Short mmCIF file of C-alpha atoms in Angstrom, two decimals:
data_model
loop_
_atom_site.label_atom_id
_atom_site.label_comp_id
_atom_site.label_asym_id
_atom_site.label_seq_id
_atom_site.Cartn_x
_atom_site.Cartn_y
_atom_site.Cartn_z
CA UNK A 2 -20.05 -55.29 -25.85
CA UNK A 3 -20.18 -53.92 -22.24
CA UNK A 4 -16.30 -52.73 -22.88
CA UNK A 5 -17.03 -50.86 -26.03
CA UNK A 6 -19.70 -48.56 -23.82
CA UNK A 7 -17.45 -48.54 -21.03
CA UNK A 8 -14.57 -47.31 -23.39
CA UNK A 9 -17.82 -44.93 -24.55
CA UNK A 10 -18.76 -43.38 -21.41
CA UNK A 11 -15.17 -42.76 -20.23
CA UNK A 12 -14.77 -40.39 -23.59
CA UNK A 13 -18.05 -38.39 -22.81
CA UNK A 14 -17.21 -37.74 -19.49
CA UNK A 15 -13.86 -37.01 -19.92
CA UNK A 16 -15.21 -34.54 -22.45
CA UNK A 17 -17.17 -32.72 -20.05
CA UNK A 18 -14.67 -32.60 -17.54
CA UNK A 19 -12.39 -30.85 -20.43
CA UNK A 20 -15.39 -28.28 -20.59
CA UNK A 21 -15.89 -27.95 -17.41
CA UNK A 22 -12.40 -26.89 -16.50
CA UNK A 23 -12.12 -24.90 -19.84
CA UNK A 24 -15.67 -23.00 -19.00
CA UNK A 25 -14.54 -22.53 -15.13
CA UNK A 26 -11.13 -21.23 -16.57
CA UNK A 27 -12.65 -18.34 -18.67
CA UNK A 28 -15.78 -17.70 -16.66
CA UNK A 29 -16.03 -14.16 -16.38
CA UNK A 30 -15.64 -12.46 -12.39
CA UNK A 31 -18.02 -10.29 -10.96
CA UNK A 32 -18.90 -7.57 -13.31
CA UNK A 33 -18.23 -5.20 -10.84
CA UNK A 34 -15.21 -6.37 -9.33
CA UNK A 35 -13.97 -5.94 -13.50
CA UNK A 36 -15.48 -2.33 -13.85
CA UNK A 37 -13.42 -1.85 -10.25
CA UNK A 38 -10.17 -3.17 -12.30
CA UNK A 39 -10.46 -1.21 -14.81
CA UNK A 40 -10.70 1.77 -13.12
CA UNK A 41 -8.04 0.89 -11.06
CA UNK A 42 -6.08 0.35 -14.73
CA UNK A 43 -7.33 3.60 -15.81
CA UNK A 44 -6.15 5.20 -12.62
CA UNK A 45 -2.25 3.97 -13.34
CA UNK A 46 -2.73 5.63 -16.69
CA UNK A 47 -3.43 9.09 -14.81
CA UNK A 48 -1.28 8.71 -12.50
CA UNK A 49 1.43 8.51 -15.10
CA UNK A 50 0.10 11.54 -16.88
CA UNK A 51 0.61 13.46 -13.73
CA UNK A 52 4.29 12.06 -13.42
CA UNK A 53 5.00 13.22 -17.05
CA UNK A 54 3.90 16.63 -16.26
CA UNK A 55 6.43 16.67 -12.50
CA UNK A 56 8.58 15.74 -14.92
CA UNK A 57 8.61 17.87 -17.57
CA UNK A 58 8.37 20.34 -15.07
CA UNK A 59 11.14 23.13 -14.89
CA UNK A 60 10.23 23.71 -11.24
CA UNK A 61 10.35 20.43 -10.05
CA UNK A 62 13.83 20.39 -8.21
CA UNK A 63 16.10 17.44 -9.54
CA UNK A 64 15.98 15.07 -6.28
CA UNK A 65 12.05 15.58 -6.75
CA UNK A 66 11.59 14.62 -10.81
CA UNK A 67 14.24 11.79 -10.25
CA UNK A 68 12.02 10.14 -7.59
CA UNK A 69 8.99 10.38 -10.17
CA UNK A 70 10.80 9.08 -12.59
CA UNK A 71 11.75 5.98 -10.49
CA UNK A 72 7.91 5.64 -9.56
CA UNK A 73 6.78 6.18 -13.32
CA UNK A 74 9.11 3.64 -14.49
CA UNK A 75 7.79 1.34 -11.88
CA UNK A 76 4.64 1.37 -14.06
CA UNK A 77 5.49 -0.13 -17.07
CA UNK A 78 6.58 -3.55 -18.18
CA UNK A 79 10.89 -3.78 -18.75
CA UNK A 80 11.74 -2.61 -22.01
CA UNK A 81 8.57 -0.67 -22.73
CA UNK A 82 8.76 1.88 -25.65
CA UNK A 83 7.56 5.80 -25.46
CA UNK A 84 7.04 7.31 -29.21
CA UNK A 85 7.40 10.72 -29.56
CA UNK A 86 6.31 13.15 -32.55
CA UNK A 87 7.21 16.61 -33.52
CA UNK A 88 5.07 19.03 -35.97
CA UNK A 89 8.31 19.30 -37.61
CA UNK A 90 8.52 15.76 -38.85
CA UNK A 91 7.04 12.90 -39.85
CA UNK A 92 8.88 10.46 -38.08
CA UNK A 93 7.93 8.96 -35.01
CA UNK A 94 10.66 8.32 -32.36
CA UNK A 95 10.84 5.53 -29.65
CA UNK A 96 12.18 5.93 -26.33
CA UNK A 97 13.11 3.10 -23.89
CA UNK A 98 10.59 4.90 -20.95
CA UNK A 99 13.82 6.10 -18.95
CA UNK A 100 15.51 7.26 -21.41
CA UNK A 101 12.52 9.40 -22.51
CA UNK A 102 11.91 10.85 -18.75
CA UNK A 103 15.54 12.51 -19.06
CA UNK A 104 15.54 13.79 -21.98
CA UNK A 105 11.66 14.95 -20.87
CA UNK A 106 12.88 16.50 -18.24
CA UNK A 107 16.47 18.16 -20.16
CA UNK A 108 14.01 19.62 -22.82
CA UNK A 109 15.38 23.24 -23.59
CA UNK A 110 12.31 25.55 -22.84
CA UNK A 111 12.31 27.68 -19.86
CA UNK A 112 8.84 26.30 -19.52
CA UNK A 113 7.17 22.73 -19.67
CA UNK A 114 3.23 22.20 -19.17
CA UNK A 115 2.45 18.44 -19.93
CA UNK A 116 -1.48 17.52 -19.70
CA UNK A 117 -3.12 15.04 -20.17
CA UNK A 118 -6.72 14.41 -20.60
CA UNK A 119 -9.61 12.04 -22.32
CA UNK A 120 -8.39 8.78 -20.90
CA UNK A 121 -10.07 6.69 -21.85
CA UNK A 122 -10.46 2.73 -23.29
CA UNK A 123 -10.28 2.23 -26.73
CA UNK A 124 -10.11 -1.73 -26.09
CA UNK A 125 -11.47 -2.84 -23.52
CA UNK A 126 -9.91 -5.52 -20.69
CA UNK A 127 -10.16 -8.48 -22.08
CA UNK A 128 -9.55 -11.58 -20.05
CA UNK A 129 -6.99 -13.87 -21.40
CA UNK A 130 -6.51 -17.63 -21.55
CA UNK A 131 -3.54 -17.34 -19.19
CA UNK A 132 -5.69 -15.38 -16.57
CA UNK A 133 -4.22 -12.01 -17.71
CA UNK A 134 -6.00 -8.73 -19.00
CA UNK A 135 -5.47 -7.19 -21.85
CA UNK A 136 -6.70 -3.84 -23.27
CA UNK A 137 -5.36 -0.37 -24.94
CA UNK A 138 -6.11 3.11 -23.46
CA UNK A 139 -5.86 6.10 -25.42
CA UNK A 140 -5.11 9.78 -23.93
CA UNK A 141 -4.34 12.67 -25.44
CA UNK A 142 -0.92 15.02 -24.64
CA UNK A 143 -1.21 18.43 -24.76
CA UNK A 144 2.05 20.03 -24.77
CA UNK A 145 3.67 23.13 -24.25
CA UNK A 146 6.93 24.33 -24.01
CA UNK A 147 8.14 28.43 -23.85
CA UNK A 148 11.67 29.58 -24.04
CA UNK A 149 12.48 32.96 -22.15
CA UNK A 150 12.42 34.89 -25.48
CA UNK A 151 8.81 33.57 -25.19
CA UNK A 152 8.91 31.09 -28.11
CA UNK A 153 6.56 28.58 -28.14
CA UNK A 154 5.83 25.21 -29.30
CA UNK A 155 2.53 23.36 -29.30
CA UNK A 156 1.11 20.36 -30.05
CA UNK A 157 -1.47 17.72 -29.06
CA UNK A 158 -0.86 14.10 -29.43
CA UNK A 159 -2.82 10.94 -29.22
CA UNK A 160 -1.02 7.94 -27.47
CA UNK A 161 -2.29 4.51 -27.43
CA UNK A 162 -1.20 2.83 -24.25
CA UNK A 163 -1.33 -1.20 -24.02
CA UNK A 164 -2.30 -2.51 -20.44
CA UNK A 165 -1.67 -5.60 -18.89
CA UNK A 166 -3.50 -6.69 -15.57
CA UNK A 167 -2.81 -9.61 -13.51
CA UNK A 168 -2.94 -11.30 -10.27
CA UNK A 169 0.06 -11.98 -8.56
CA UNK A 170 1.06 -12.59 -4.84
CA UNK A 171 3.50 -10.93 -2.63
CA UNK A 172 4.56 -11.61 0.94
CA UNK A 173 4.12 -8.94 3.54
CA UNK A 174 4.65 -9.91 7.10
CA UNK A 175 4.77 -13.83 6.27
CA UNK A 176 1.43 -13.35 4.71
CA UNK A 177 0.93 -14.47 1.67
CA UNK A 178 -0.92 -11.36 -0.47
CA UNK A 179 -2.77 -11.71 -3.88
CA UNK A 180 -2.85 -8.34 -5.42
CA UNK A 181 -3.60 -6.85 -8.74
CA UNK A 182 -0.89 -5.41 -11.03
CA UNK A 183 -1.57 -3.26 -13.19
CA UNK A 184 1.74 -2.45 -16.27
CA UNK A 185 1.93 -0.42 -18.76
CA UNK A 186 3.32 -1.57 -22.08
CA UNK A 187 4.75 0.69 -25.27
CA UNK A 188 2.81 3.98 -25.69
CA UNK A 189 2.45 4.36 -29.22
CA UNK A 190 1.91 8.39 -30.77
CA UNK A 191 -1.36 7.54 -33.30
CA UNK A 192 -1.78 11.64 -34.04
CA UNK A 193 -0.11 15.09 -34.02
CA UNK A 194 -2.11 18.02 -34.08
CA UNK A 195 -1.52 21.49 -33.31
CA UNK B 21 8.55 -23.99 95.64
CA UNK B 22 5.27 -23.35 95.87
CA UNK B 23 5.37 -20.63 93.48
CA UNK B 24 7.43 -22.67 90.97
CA UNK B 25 3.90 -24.40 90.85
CA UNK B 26 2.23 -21.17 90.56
CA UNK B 27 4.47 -20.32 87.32
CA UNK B 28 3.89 -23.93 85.84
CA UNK B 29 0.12 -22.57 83.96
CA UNK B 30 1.50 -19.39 83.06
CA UNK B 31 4.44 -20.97 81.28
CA UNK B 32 1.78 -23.10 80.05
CA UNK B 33 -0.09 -20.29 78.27
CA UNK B 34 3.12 -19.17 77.06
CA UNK B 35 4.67 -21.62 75.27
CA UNK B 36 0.94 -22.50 73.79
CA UNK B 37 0.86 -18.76 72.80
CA UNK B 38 4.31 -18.97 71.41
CA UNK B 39 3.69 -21.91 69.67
CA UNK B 40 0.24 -21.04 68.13
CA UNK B 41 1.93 -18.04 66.77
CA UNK B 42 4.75 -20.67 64.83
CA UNK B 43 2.50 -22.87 63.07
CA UNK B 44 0.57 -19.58 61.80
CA UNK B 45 3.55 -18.44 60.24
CA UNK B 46 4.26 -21.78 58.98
CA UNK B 47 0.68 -22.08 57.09
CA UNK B 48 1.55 -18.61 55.48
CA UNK B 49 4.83 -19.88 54.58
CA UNK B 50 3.31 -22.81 53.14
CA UNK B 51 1.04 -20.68 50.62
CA UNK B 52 3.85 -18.40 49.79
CA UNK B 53 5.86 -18.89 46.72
CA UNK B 54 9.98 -19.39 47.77
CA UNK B 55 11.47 -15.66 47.64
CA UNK B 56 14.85 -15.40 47.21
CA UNK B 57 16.31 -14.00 49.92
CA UNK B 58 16.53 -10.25 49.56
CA UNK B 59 19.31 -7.98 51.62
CA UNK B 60 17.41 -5.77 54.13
CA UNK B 61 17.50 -1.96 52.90
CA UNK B 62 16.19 1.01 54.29
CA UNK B 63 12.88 1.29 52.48
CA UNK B 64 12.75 3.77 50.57
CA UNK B 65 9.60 6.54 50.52
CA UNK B 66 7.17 5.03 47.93
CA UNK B 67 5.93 7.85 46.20
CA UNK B 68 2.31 9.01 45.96
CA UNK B 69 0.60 5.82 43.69
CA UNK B 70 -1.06 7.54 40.64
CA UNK B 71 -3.61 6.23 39.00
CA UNK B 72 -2.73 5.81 35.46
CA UNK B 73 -5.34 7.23 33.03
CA UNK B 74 -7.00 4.36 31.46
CA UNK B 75 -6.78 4.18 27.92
CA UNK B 76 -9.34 2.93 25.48
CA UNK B 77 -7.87 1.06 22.57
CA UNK B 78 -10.68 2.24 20.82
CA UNK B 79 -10.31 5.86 21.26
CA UNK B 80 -6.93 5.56 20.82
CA UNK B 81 -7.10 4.29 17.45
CA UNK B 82 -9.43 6.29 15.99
CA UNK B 83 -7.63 9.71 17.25
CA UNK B 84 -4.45 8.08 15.35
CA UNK B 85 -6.69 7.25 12.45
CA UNK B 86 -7.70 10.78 12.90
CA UNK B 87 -4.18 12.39 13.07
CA UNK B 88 -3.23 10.00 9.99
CA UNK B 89 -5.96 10.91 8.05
CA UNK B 90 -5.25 14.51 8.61
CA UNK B 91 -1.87 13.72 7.50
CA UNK B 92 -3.09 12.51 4.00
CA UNK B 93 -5.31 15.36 3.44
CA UNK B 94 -2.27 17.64 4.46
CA UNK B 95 0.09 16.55 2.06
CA UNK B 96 -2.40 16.11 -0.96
CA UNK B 97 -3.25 19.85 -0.23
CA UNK B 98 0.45 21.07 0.43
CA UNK B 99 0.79 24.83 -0.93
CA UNK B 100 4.59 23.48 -1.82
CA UNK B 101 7.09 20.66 -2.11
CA UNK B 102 8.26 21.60 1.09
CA UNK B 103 5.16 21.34 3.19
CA UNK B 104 4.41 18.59 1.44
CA UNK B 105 8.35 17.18 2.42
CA UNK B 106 7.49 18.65 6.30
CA UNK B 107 4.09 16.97 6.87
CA UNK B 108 5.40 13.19 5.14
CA UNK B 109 8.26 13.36 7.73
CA UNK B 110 6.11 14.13 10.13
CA UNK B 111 3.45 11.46 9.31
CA UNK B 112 6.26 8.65 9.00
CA UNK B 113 7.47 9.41 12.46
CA UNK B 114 4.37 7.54 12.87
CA UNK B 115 5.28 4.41 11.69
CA UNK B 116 7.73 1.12 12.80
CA UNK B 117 10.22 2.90 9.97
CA UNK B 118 9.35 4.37 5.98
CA UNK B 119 9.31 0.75 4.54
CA UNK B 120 5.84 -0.07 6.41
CA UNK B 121 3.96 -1.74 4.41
CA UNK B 122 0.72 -0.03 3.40
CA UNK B 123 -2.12 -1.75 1.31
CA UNK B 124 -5.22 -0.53 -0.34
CA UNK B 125 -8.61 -2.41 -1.34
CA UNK B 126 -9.79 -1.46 -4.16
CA UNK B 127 -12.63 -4.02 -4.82
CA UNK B 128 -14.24 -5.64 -1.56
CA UNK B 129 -17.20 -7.95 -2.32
CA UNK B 130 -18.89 -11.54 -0.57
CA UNK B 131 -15.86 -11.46 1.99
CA UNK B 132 -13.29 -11.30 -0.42
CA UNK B 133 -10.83 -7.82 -0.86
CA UNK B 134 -9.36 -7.12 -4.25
CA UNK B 135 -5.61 -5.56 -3.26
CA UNK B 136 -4.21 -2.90 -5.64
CA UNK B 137 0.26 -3.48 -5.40
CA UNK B 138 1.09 -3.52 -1.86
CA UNK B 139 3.60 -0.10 -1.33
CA UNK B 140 5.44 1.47 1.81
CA UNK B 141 4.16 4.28 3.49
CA UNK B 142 7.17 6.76 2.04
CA UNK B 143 6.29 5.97 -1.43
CA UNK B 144 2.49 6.32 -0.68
CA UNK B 145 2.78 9.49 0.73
CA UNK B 146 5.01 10.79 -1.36
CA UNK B 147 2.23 9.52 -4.18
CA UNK B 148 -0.58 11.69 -2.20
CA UNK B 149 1.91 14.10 -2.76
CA UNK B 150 2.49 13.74 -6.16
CA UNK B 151 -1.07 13.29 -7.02
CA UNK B 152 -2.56 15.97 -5.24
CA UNK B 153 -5.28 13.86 -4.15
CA UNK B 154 -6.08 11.92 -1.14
CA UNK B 155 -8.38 8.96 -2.57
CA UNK B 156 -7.94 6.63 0.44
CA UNK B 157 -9.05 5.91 4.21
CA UNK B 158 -7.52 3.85 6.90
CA UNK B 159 -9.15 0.42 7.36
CA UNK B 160 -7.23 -1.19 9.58
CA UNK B 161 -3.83 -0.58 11.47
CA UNK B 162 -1.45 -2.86 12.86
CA UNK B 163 0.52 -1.39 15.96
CA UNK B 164 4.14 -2.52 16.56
CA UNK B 165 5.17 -3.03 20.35
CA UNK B 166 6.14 0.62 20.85
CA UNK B 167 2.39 2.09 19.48
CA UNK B 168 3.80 2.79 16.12
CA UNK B 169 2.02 1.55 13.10
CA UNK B 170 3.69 -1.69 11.13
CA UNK B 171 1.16 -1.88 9.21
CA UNK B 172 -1.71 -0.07 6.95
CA UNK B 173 -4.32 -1.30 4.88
CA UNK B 174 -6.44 1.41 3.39
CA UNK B 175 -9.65 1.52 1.57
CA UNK B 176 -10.87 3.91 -1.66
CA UNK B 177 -13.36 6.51 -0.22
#
């Protein structure tokens, strides 16, 4: 008798503890300190809006759009994916990132404005069970591009942009850092307009 | 012979004198550490002692924080690439070497700091650069032995 609500007890507490570590393992942080990591995710995303635009840039010298590029690649996750669209075609191309900065930057206009604006969360970081975030940021691309005969092409495109955030630790001076890292996944064209 | 006795106090005083005199030297010898022995020279003229301005570790810091921060809003605002180029050479010439490390807080809340992805100062000021925007301030700096910074950690404004 005593054994069977000895086996008994052990089970219910050995539930809780499972909940408790489950519950302490998905609580959420302090609201703000999330807010503060999106933004900081959201922040990455501009900054690589402004590296498109060096880029694409026909006055950024070469040593200048290479560096860029080597920073902007430094964003996203290995193997990440850039689509591009045309107004002349359906079809949507994808670019391994690098690949897509040169031929960005060997674009034949005379002319290249890239901007980006609306950035903006269209899922929002959401914590997973392995600690990470996860969320999808959408911006739209307006582009431009003149030849010297002053030909033009146009077009604005929406880009959804996955984002992954997690902790990870560095050393820097034989001290052990946490930081947040913030990479940028495929960017996936979702419109073409004029 | 007579005066023989006459001499006998004054020699006396003398050899108490001379003797007084040893076992002061000997005390002062005593406190002294050993010195190795050092060939006599000609001393040379010391020159006038100047009294070394004293610096405040303080003051010092925050004109480098200053000059830094002046630095940051330099480059953001460059009117070209090569400004820009001018003033980041300039501002790493105040650091150990380009690779310093330079971290930013992004989150800081109850005692604990929420680290954006530790960089070097090159890349970060070639990101103010970049950017066009200086976002940051200095926090803290660690000095290396020779007064240059090893070490940054900045703060969102």
């Amino acid at each position: 008798m005593n054994n069977q609500i000895f086996k008994r007890l052990s089970y219910v507490v050995a539930l809780m503890a499972f909940f408790a570590v489950s519950t302490q393992a998905q609580s959420p942080v302090d609201p703000n300190r999330e807010k503060a990591i999106d933004s900081l995710a959201l922040e990455k995303v501009k900054d690589l809006g402004k590296y498109i635009a060096i880029i694409g840039n026909k006055d950024t010298p070469f040593s200048e759009a290479n560096r860029v590029m080597d920073r902007a690649e430094e964003l996203f996750a290995p193997g990440s994916e850039m689509g591009v669209s045309s107004l002349a075609s359906e079809e949507i191309k994808y670019y391994k990132v690098r690949e897509y900065f040169q031929r960005l930057m060997a674009l034949n206009y005379d002319k290249v404005n890239i901007e980006w604006y609306d950035v903006q969360y269209i899922s929002d970081l959401e914590r997973q069970p392995d600690g990470r975030y996860v969320g999808v940021v959408t911006v739209y691309q307006k582009f431009e591009g003149t030849t010297a005969d002053k030909l033009n092409y146009k077009d604005t495109t929406k880009k959804d942009i996955t984002i992954y955030v997690e902790k990870k630790k560095t050393q820097i001076a034989g001290r052990t850092i946490e930081f947040w890292d913030v990479i940028l996944g495929d960017i996936r064209v979702s419109e073409t307009s004029v | 012979m007579k005066s023989i006795f006459k001499l006998v106090p004054v020699f006396c005083v003398l050899l108490f004198v001379l003797s007084s005199c040893k076992s002061q030297k000997a005390v002062v010898d005593a406190n002294q550490e050993p010195e190795e022995v050092i060939e006599e020279t000609t001393p040379e003229p010391t020159p006038p002692v100047k009294e070394e301005p004293k610096v405040d570790p303080e003051a010092a810091n925050r004109a480098l924080d200053a000059r830094l921060s002046n630095y940051f809003g330099q480059i953001a605002n460059a009117s070209s690439i090569n400004a820009a180029n001018n003033n980041i050479r300039e501002a790493v010439g105040m650091f150990s070497n380009g690779e310093a490390p330079v971290l930013i807080i992004f989150y800081a809340a109850n005692g604990t700091e929420d680290f954006d992805e530790p960089t070097t100062i090159t890349k970060y000021l070639n990101y103010l650069k970049d950017l066009k925007k200086a976002p940051h301030k200095v926090k803290e700096m660690v000095m290396d032995s020779q007064g240059r910074i090893k070490e940054l950690v900045l703060v969102k404004k």
